[in-house]
């Protein structure tokens, strides 16, 4: 298993766009993911970052590190987003590899914390994330907001 940064391996951008769109995007949000992932290659900013998890030559997971994950707390960033591991590969702690890559890049970018929003209870806490509140999505739903220090190993 290996995690790659799309920014560091730009030849993977088309695969990253297709895979992340297939796991997270609706018809309405496909262009958002495509534009964000494509422009992550050329920005001088530390964000956004996108990651792919490979099992040999097959993509089996993904994640992102972005300035906002469609949530009202725009004062907080960066956000670990779009974490996904194929169902056939779950239960092997592979999500941790993607989370670690994002936290490492956040730390390298000078950020002291990372955030995420989710409705999953119990998963992120085992990596050291702490619930700090609730945020609101543009479509009217809420999600719990979690924080982790980039100085904390997981």
C-alpha atoms as a PDB file:
ATOM      1  CA  UNK A   1       0.000   0.000   0.000  1.00  0.00           C
ATOM      2  CA  UNK A   2       1.218   3.479  -0.773  1.00  0.00           C
ATOM      3  CA  UNK A   3      -0.201   6.989  -0.604  1.00  0.00           C
ATOM      4  CA  UNK A   4       0.765   9.447  -3.282  1.00  0.00           C
ATOM      5  CA  UNK A   5       0.263  13.200  -3.408  1.00  0.00           C
ATOM      6  CA  UNK A   6      -1.312  14.217  -6.687  1.00  0.00           C
ATOM      7  CA  UNK A   7       0.671  17.465  -6.544  1.00  0.00           C
ATOM      8  CA  UNK A   8       3.919  15.506  -6.336  1.00  0.00           C
ATOM      9  CA  UNK A   9       2.844  13.118  -9.095  1.00  0.00           C
ATOM     10  CA  UNK A  10       0.913  15.302 -11.554  1.00  0.00           C
ATOM     11  CA  UNK A  11       0.637  12.482 -14.069  1.00  0.00           C
ATOM     12  CA  UNK A  12      -2.046  11.032 -11.749  1.00  0.00           C
ATOM     13  CA  UNK A  13      -4.341  14.087 -11.972  1.00  0.00           C
ATOM     14  CA  UNK A  14      -6.825  12.566 -14.446  1.00  0.00           C
ATOM     15  CA  UNK A  15      -7.074   9.362 -12.420  1.00  0.00           C
ATOM     16  CA  UNK A  16      -7.482  11.398  -9.230  1.00  0.00           C
ATOM     17  CA  UNK A  17     -10.259  13.509 -10.713  1.00  0.00           C
ATOM     18  CA  UNK A  18     -12.136  10.449 -12.000  1.00  0.00           C
ATOM     19  CA  UNK A  19     -11.747   8.467  -8.790  1.00  0.00           C
ATOM     20  CA  UNK A  20     -12.630  11.271  -6.386  1.00  0.00           C
ATOM     21  CA  UNK A  21     -15.609  12.288  -8.512  1.00  0.00           C
ATOM     22  CA  UNK A  22     -16.811   8.672  -8.518  1.00  0.00           C
ATOM     23  CA  UNK A  23     -16.631   8.419  -4.727  1.00  0.00           C
ATOM     24  CA  UNK A  24     -17.792  11.878  -3.618  1.00  0.00           C
ATOM     25  CA  UNK A  25     -19.271  14.037  -6.356  1.00  0.00           C
ATOM     26  CA  UNK A  26     -22.869  14.537  -7.327  1.00  0.00           C
ATOM     27  CA  UNK A  27     -23.680  15.684 -10.857  1.00  0.00           C
ATOM     28  CA  UNK A  28     -23.796  19.225  -9.490  1.00  0.00           C
ATOM     29  CA  UNK A  29     -20.402  19.043  -7.755  1.00  0.00           C
ATOM     30  CA  UNK A  30     -18.307  17.181 -10.345  1.00  0.00           C
ATOM     31  CA  UNK A  31     -16.960  20.431 -11.779  1.00  0.00           C
ATOM     32  CA  UNK A  32     -15.997  21.644  -8.283  1.00  0.00           C
ATOM     33  CA  UNK A  33     -13.834  18.575  -7.669  1.00  0.00           C
ATOM     34  CA  UNK A  34     -12.328  18.664 -11.161  1.00  0.00           C
ATOM     35  CA  UNK A  35     -11.418  22.342 -10.913  1.00  0.00           C
ATOM     36  CA  UNK A  36     -10.027  22.049  -7.378  1.00  0.00           C
ATOM     37  CA  UNK A  37      -7.913  18.964  -8.071  1.00  0.00           C
ATOM     38  CA  UNK A  38      -6.604  20.296 -11.391  1.00  0.00           C
ATOM     39  CA  UNK A  39      -5.598  23.677  -9.947  1.00  0.00           C
ATOM     40  CA  UNK A  40      -3.971  22.051  -6.914  1.00  0.00           C
ATOM     41  CA  UNK A  41      -1.093  21.163  -9.236  1.00  0.00           C
ATOM     42  CA  UNK A  42      -0.075  24.728 -10.024  1.00  0.00           C
ATOM     43  CA  UNK A  43      -0.951  26.836  -6.991  1.00  0.00           C
ATOM     44  CA  UNK A  44       1.921  28.265  -4.950  1.00  0.00           C
ATOM     45  CA  UNK A  45      -0.331  27.916  -1.877  1.00  0.00           C
ATOM     46  CA  UNK A  46       0.058  25.011   0.545  1.00  0.00           C
ATOM     47  CA  UNK A  47      -3.580  24.106  -0.170  1.00  0.00           C
ATOM     48  CA  UNK A  48      -5.358  22.263  -1.640  1.00  0.00           C
ATOM     49  CA  UNK A  49      -3.737  18.834  -1.630  1.00  0.00           C
ATOM     50  CA  UNK A  50      -5.200  15.558  -2.890  1.00  0.00           C
ATOM     51  CA  UNK A  51      -4.089  11.994  -2.167  1.00  0.00           C
ATOM     52  CA  UNK A  52      -4.603   8.581  -3.695  1.00  0.00           C
ATOM     53  CA  UNK A  53      -4.132   5.268  -1.911  1.00  0.00           C
ATOM     54  CA  UNK A  54      -2.800   2.492  -4.125  1.00  0.00           C
ATOM     55  CA  UNK A  55      -2.727  -1.258  -3.716  1.00  0.00           C
ATOM     56  CA  UNK A  56      -0.030  -2.008  -6.275  1.00  0.00           C
ATOM     57  CA  UNK A  57      -1.359  -0.252  -9.411  1.00  0.00           C
ATOM     58  CA  UNK A  58      -5.012   0.004  -8.340  1.00  0.00           C
ATOM     59  CA  UNK A  59      -6.501   3.057  -6.604  1.00  0.00           C
ATOM     60  CA  UNK A  60      -8.362   1.931  -3.485  1.00  0.00           C
ATOM     61  CA  UNK A  61      -8.794   5.186  -1.591  1.00  0.00           C
ATOM     62  CA  UNK A  62      -8.513   8.949  -1.533  1.00  0.00           C
ATOM     63  CA  UNK A  63      -8.503  12.057   0.633  1.00  0.00           C
ATOM     64  CA  UNK A  64      -8.011  15.773   0.354  1.00  0.00           C
ATOM     65  CA  UNK A  65      -6.684  18.681   2.380  1.00  0.00           C
ATOM     66  CA  UNK A  66      -8.623  21.857   1.594  1.00  0.00           C
ATOM     67  CA  UNK A  67      -9.420  25.326   2.894  1.00  0.00           C
ATOM     68  CA  UNK A  68     -13.113  24.518   3.462  1.00  0.00           C
ATOM     69  CA  UNK A  69     -15.194  21.339   3.281  1.00  0.00           C
ATOM     70  CA  UNK A  70     -18.599  22.859   2.461  1.00  0.00           C
ATOM     71  CA  UNK A  71     -19.049  23.852   6.122  1.00  0.00           C
ATOM     72  CA  UNK A  72     -19.880  27.137   7.884  1.00  0.00           C
ATOM     73  CA  UNK A  73     -16.679  27.325   9.985  1.00  0.00           C
ATOM     74  CA  UNK A  74     -14.593  29.161   7.425  1.00  0.00           C
ATOM     75  CA  UNK A  75     -12.391  30.471  10.243  1.00  0.00           C
ATOM     76  CA  UNK A  76     -10.940  26.962  10.610  1.00  0.00           C
ATOM     77  CA  UNK A  77      -8.560  25.286   8.142  1.00  0.00           C
ATOM     78  CA  UNK A  78      -7.155  23.126   6.675  1.00  0.00           C
ATOM     79  CA  UNK A  79      -9.820  20.437   6.436  1.00  0.00           C
ATOM     80  CA  UNK A  80      -9.178  16.761   5.827  1.00  0.00           C
ATOM     81  CA  UNK A  81     -11.899  15.888   3.337  1.00  0.00           C
ATOM     82  CA  UNK A  82     -13.138  13.229   0.956  1.00  0.00           C
ATOM     83  CA  UNK A  83     -11.602  10.359   2.941  1.00  0.00           C
ATOM     84  CA  UNK A  84     -12.606   7.101   1.302  1.00  0.00           C
ATOM     85  CA  UNK A  85     -11.316   3.526   1.289  1.00  0.00           C
ATOM     86  CA  UNK A  86     -12.900   0.854  -0.885  1.00  0.00           C
ATOM     87  CA  UNK A  87     -15.192  -1.378   1.136  1.00  0.00           C
ATOM     88  CA  UNK A  88     -13.182  -4.494   0.245  1.00  0.00           C
ATOM     89  CA  UNK A  89     -10.110  -2.921   1.881  1.00  0.00           C
ATOM     90  CA  UNK A  90     -11.726  -1.526   5.028  1.00  0.00           C
ATOM     91  CA  UNK A  91     -10.896  -2.758   8.512  1.00  0.00           C
ATOM     92  CA  UNK A  92      -7.159  -2.695   7.838  1.00  0.00           C
ATOM     93  CA  UNK A  93      -6.450   0.818   9.179  1.00  0.00           C
ATOM     94  CA  UNK A  94      -5.743   2.161   5.669  1.00  0.00           C
ATOM     95  CA  UNK A  95      -7.630   5.398   6.286  1.00  0.00           C
ATOM     96  CA  UNK A  96      -4.887   6.236   8.752  1.00  0.00           C
ATOM     97  CA  UNK A  97      -2.345   6.308   5.897  1.00  0.00           C
ATOM     98  CA  UNK A  98      -4.357   8.962   4.074  1.00  0.00           C
ATOM     99  CA  UNK A  99      -4.990  10.978   7.247  1.00  0.00           C
ATOM    100  CA  UNK A 100      -1.277  10.879   8.115  1.00  0.00           C
ATOM    101  CA  UNK A 101      -0.335  12.169   4.649  1.00  0.00           C
ATOM    102  CA  UNK A 102      -2.734  15.097   5.007  1.00  0.00           C
ATOM    103  CA  UNK A 103      -1.603  15.964   8.539  1.00  0.00           C
ATOM    104  CA  UNK A 104       2.047  15.767   7.494  1.00  0.00           C
ATOM    105  CA  UNK A 105       1.474  18.170   4.599  1.00  0.00           C
ATOM    106  CA  UNK A 106      -0.532  20.505   6.851  1.00  0.00           C
ATOM    107  CA  UNK A 107       2.332  20.600   9.336  1.00  0.00           C
ATOM    108  CA  UNK A 108       4.835  21.200   6.537  1.00  0.00           C
ATOM    109  CA  UNK A 109       2.593  24.050   5.355  1.00  0.00           C
ATOM    110  CA  UNK A 110       2.826  25.711   8.756  1.00  0.00           C
ATOM    111  CA  UNK A 111      -0.592  24.757  10.118  1.00  0.00           C
ATOM    112  CA  UNK A 112      -0.902  23.824  13.796  1.00  0.00           C
ATOM    113  CA  UNK A 113      -4.186  21.901  13.466  1.00  0.00           C
ATOM    114  CA  UNK A 114      -6.321  20.027  10.973  1.00  0.00           C
ATOM    115  CA  UNK A 115     -10.103  19.809  11.013  1.00  0.00           C
ATOM    116  CA  UNK A 116     -12.747  17.556   9.568  1.00  0.00           C
ATOM    117  CA  UNK A 117     -16.516  17.413   9.522  1.00  0.00           C
ATOM    118  CA  UNK A 118     -18.392  14.156   9.756  1.00  0.00           C
ATOM    119  CA  UNK A 119     -21.392  12.291  11.063  1.00  0.00           C
ATOM    120  CA  UNK A 120     -19.283   9.214  11.874  1.00  0.00           C
ATOM    121  CA  UNK A 121     -18.924   8.787  15.625  1.00  0.00           C
ATOM    122  CA  UNK A 122     -16.018   6.754  16.988  1.00  0.00           C
ATOM    123  CA  UNK A 123     -13.862   6.487  13.869  1.00  0.00           C
ATOM    124  CA  UNK A 124     -11.819   9.670  13.934  1.00  0.00           C
ATOM    125  CA  UNK A 125     -11.544   9.754  17.711  1.00  0.00           C
ATOM    126  CA  UNK A 126      -9.339   6.654  17.623  1.00  0.00           C
ATOM    127  CA  UNK A 127      -6.773   8.686  15.665  1.00  0.00           C
ATOM    128  CA  UNK A 128      -6.804  11.511  18.206  1.00  0.00           C
ATOM    129  CA  UNK A 129      -9.366  13.853  16.674  1.00  0.00           C
ATOM    130  CA  UNK A 130     -11.404  15.765  19.270  1.00  0.00           C
ATOM    131  CA  UNK A 131     -14.930  17.011  18.673  1.00  0.00           C
ATOM    132  CA  UNK A 132     -14.991  20.803  19.010  1.00  0.00           C
ATOM    133  CA  UNK A 133     -18.462  21.695  17.777  1.00  0.00           C
ATOM    134  CA  UNK A 134     -21.057  21.541  15.051  1.00  0.00           C
ATOM    135  CA  UNK A 135     -21.089  23.250  11.664  1.00  0.00           C
ATOM    136  CA  UNK A 136     -23.718  23.946   9.044  1.00  0.00           C
ATOM    137  CA  UNK A 137     -23.661  22.859   5.402  1.00  0.00           C
ATOM    138  CA  UNK A 138     -25.091  24.987   2.571  1.00  0.00           C
ATOM    139  CA  UNK A 139     -27.713  22.300   1.894  1.00  0.00           C
ATOM    140  CA  UNK A 140     -29.179  22.642   5.399  1.00  0.00           C
ATOM    141  CA  UNK A 141     -27.597  19.711   7.258  1.00  0.00           C
ATOM    142  CA  UNK A 142     -25.158  19.808  10.164  1.00  0.00           C
ATOM    143  CA  UNK A 143     -22.008  17.830  10.914  1.00  0.00           C
ATOM    144  CA  UNK A 144     -19.737  17.434  13.916  1.00  0.00           C
ATOM    145  CA  UNK A 145     -16.412  19.263  13.634  1.00  0.00           C
ATOM    146  CA  UNK A 146     -13.232  17.586  14.832  1.00  0.00           C
ATOM    147  CA  UNK A 147      -9.723  18.933  15.368  1.00  0.00           C
ATOM    148  CA  UNK A 148      -6.284  17.346  15.642  1.00  0.00           C
ATOM    149  CA  UNK A 149      -2.890  18.941  16.275  1.00  0.00           C
ATOM    150  CA  UNK A 150      -0.394  18.541  13.449  1.00  0.00           C
ATOM    151  CA  UNK A 151       2.231  17.910  16.141  1.00  0.00           C
ATOM    152  CA  UNK A 152       0.411  14.803  17.311  1.00  0.00           C
ATOM    153  CA  UNK A 153       1.325  11.528  15.656  1.00  0.00           C
ATOM    154  CA  UNK A 154      -1.471   9.135  14.820  1.00  0.00           C
END
